[in-house]
Short mmCIF file of C-alpha atoms in Angstrom, two decimals:
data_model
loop_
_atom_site.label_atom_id
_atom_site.label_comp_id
_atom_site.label_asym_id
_atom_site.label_seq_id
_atom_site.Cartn_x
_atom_site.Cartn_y
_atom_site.Cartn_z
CA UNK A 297 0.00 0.00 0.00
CA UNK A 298 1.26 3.46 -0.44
CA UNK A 299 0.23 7.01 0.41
CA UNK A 300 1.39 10.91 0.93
CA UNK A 301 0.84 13.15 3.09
CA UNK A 302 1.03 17.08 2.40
CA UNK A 303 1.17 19.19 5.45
CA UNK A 304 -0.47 22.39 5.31
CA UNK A 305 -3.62 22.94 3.17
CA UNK A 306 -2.53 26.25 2.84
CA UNK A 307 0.01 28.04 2.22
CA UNK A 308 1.20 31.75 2.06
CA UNK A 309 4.24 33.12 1.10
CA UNK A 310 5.00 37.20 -0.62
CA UNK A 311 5.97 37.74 -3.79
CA UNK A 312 9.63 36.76 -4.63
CA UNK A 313 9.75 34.82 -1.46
CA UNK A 314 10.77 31.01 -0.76
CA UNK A 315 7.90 28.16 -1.48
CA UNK A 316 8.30 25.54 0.38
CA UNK A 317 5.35 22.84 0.02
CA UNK A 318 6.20 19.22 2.13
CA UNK A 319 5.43 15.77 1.00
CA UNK A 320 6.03 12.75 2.75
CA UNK A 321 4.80 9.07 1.73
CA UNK A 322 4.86 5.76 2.51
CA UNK A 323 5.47 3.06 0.30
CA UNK A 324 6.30 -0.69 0.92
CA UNK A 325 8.39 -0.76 -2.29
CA UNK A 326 10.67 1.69 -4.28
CA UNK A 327 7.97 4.67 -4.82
CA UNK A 328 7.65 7.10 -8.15
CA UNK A 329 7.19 10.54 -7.17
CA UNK A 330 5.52 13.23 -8.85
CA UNK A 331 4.38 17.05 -8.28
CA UNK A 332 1.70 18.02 -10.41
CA UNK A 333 -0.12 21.43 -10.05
CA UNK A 334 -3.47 22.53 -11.19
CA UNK A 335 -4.31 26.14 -11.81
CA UNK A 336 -8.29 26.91 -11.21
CA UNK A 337 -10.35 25.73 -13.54
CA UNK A 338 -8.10 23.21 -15.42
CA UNK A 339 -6.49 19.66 -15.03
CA UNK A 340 -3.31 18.69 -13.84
CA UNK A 341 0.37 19.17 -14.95
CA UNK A 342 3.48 17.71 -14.36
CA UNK A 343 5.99 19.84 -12.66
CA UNK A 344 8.91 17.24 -12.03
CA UNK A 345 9.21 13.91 -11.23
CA UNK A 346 11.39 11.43 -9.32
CA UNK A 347 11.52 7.91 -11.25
CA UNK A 348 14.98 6.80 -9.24
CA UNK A 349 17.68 8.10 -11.06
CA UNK A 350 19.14 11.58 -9.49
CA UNK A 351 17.63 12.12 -5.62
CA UNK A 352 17.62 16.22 -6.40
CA UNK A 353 14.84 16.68 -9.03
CA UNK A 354 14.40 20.29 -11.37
CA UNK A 355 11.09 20.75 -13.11
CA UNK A 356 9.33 23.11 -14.80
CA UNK A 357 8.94 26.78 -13.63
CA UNK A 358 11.96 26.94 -11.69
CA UNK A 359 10.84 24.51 -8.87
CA UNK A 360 13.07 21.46 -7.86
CA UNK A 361 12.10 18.68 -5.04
CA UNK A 362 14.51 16.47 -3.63
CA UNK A 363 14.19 12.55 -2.49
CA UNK A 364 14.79 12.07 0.92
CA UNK A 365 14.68 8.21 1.52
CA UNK A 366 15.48 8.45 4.97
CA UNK A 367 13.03 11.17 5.79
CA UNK A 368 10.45 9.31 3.58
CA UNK A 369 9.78 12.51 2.25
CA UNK A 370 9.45 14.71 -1.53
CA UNK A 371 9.22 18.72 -0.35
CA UNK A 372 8.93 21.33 -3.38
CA UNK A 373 10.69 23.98 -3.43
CA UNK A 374 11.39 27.24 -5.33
CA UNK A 375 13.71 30.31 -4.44
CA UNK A 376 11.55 33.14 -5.33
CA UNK A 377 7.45 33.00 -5.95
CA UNK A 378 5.73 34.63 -8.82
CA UNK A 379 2.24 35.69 -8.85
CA UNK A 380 1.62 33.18 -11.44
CA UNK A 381 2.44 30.79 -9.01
CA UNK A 382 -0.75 30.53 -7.17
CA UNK A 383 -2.67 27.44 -7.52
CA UNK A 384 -3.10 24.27 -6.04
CA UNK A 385 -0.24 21.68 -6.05
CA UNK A 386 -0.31 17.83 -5.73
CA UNK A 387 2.40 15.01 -4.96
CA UNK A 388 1.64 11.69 -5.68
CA UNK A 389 3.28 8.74 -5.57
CA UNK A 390 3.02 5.52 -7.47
CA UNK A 391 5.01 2.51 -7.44
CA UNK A 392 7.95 1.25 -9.35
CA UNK A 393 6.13 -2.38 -10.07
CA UNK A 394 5.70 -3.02 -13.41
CA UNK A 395 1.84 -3.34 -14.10
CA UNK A 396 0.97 -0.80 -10.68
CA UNK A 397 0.65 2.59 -11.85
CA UNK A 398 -2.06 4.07 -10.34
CA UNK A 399 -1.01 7.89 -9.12
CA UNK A 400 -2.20 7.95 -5.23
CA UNK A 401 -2.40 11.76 -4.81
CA UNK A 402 -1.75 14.04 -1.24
CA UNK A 403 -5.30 15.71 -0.34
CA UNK A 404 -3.34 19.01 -2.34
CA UNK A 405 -1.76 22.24 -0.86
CA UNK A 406 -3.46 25.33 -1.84
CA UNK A 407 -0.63 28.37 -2.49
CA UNK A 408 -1.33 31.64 -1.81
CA UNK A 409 1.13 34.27 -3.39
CA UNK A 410 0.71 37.78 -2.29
CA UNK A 411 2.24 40.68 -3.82
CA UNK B 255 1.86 19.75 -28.56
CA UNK B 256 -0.20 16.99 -28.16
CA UNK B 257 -2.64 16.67 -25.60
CA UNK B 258 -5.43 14.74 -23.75
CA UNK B 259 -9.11 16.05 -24.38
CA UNK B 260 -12.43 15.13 -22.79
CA UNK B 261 -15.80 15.65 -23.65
CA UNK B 262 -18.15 17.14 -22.70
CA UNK B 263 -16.60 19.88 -20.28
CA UNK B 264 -19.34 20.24 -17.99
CA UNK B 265 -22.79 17.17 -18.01
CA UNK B 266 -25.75 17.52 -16.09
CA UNK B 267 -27.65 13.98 -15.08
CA UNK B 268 -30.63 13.34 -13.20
CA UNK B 269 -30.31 10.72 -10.30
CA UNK B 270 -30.13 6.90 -11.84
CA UNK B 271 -29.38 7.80 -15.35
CA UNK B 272 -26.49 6.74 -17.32
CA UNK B 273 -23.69 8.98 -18.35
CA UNK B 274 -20.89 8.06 -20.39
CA UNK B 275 -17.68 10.67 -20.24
CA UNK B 276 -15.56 10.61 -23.41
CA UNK B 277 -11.51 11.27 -23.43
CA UNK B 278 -8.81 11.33 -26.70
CA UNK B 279 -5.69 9.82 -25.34
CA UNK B 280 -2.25 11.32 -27.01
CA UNK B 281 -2.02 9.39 -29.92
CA UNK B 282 0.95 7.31 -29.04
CA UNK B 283 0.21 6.37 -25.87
CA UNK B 284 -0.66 2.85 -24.55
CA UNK B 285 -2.19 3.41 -20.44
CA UNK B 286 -5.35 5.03 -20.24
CA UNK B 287 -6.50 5.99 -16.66
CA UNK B 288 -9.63 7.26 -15.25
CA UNK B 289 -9.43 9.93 -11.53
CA UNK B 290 -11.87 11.60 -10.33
CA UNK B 291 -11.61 14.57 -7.38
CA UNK B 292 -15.15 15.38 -5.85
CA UNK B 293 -15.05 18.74 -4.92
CA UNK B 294 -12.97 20.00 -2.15
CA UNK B 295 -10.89 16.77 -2.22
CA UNK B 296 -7.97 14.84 -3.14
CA UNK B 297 -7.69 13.14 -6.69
CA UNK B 298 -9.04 9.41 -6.41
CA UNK B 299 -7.89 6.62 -9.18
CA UNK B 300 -11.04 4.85 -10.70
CA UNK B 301 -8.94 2.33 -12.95
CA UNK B 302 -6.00 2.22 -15.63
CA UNK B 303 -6.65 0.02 -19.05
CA UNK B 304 -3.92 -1.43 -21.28
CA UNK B 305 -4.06 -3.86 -23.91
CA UNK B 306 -8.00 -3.57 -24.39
CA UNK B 307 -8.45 -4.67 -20.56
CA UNK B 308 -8.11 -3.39 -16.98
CA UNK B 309 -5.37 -3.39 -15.62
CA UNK B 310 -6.06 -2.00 -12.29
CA UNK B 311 -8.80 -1.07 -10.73
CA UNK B 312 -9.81 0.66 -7.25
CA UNK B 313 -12.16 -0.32 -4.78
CA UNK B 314 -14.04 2.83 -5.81
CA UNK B 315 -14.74 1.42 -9.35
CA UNK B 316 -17.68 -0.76 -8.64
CA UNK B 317 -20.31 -2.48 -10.94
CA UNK B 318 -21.59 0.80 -12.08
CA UNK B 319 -18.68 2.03 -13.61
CA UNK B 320 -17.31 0.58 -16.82
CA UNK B 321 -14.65 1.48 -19.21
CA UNK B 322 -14.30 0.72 -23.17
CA UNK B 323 -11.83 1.68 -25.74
CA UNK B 324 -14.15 1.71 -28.50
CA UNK B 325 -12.48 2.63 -31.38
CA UNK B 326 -8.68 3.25 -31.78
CA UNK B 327 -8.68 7.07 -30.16
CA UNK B 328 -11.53 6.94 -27.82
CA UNK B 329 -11.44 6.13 -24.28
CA UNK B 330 -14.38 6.23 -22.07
CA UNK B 331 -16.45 5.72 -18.87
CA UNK B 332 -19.31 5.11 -18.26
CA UNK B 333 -21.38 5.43 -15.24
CA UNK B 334 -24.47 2.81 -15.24
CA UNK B 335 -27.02 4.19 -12.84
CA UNK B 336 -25.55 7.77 -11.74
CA UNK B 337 -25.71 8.52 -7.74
CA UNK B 338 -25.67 12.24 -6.23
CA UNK B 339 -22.06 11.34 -4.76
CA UNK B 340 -20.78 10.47 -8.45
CA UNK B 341 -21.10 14.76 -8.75
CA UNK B 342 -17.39 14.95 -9.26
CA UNK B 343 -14.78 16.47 -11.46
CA UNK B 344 -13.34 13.06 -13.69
CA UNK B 345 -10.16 13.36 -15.16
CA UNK B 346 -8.10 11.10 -17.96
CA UNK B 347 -4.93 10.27 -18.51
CA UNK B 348 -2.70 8.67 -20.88
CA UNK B 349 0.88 7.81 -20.57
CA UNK B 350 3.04 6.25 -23.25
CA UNK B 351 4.58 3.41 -21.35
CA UNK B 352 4.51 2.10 -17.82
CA UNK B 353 7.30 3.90 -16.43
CA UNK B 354 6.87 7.10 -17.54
CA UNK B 355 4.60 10.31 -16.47
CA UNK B 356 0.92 10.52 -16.80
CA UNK B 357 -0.84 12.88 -19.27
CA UNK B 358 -3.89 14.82 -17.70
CA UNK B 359 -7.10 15.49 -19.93
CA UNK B 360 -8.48 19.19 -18.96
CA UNK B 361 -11.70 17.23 -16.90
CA UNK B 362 -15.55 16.64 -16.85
CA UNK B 363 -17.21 18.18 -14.34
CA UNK B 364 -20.01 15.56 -13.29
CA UNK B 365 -23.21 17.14 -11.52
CA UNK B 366 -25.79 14.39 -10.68
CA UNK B 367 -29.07 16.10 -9.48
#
């Protein structure tokens, strides 16, 4: 069984501040890890994934999460937020067996960015 | 840039009637996955289809639900005898292999009345 866990269901941060959104899961074999975001209104996209190859992960739109085995966890990050930034962000985590790709998705952290 | 699409954007049922959401894959791809997020919650997965069968299915996706590849673009679900807490948003995805990323179709917003 797997499953994540995003603390905070909201979060604030000012313009050209540091996002910080945390992720931690649980799975009982090697996980797939994935940040997607959805702005209002529209479906999910990608931002960066983690499919066991390098632990320190860049996506799209300047953010970057990192794989933290021991700390079971997959926090997003980015150095400075943009306005454009606001929406609601997702980590998920699937598993690496072959045939088992369902996406089990974190209940979502809403960011807030204010100018 | 290719993309996943669903149809209709937005349906409207009445209580106990059938619905049946539509969704274009990319073109390439071989997984095909239904979610769906009621409102104010986290994305659920329904079931993922490969090779003209399920592949996976959640505890979620009951006897009501059913999925069919129809034709060789179409991908869709259908809902049997809709209930007031199928009023969801139902998103599809496609992915081109196992191991790689999942493709996310804009959504169907569900409202069962």
């Amino acid at each position: 069984a797997q499953s994540v866990t995003q603390l905070g269901s909201h979060v604030s941060v000012s313009e050209g501040a540091l996002v910080l959104l945390r992720c931690n899961y649980s799975s009982s074999v090697p996980p797939y890890l994935f940040w997607y975001v959805q702005y209002p209104n529209q479906g999910l996209q990608l931002l960066l994934k983690y499919t066991s190859a390098a632990t320190l992960v860049k996506g799209i739109n300047g953010f970057e999460a990192e794989f933290k085995k021991s700390e079971t966890s997959f926090h997003l990050t980015k150095p400075s937020a943009h306005m454009s930034d606001a929406a609601e962000y997702f980590c998920a985590v699937t598993t690496s067996d072959t045939g088992r790709r369902a996406l089990t998705f974190g209940s979502g952290t809403r960011l807030q960015v204010q100018p | 840039e290719p993309e996943v699409t669903q149809t209709p954007s937005h349906q409207v049922t009445q209580m106990g009637q059938e619905v049946i959401l539509r969704c274009v894959p990319i073109s390439n791809h071989l997984y095909f996955y239904w979610y769906r997020q009621i409102l104010g919650q986290k994305v659920e997965f329904l079931v993922s289809f490969y090779n003209n069968e399920i592949s996976e299915k959640s505890e979620i996706f009951d006897d009501q639900f059913s999925v069919e590849r129809p034709d060789g673009s179409n991908f869709t679900l259908k809902i049997r005898s809709t209930k007031l807490e199928d009023s969801a948003m139902y998103f599809c995805a496609s992915s081109p292999d196992s191991n790689n990323e999942q493709f996310f179709g804009p959504g169907t917003r569900l409202t069962v009345l």
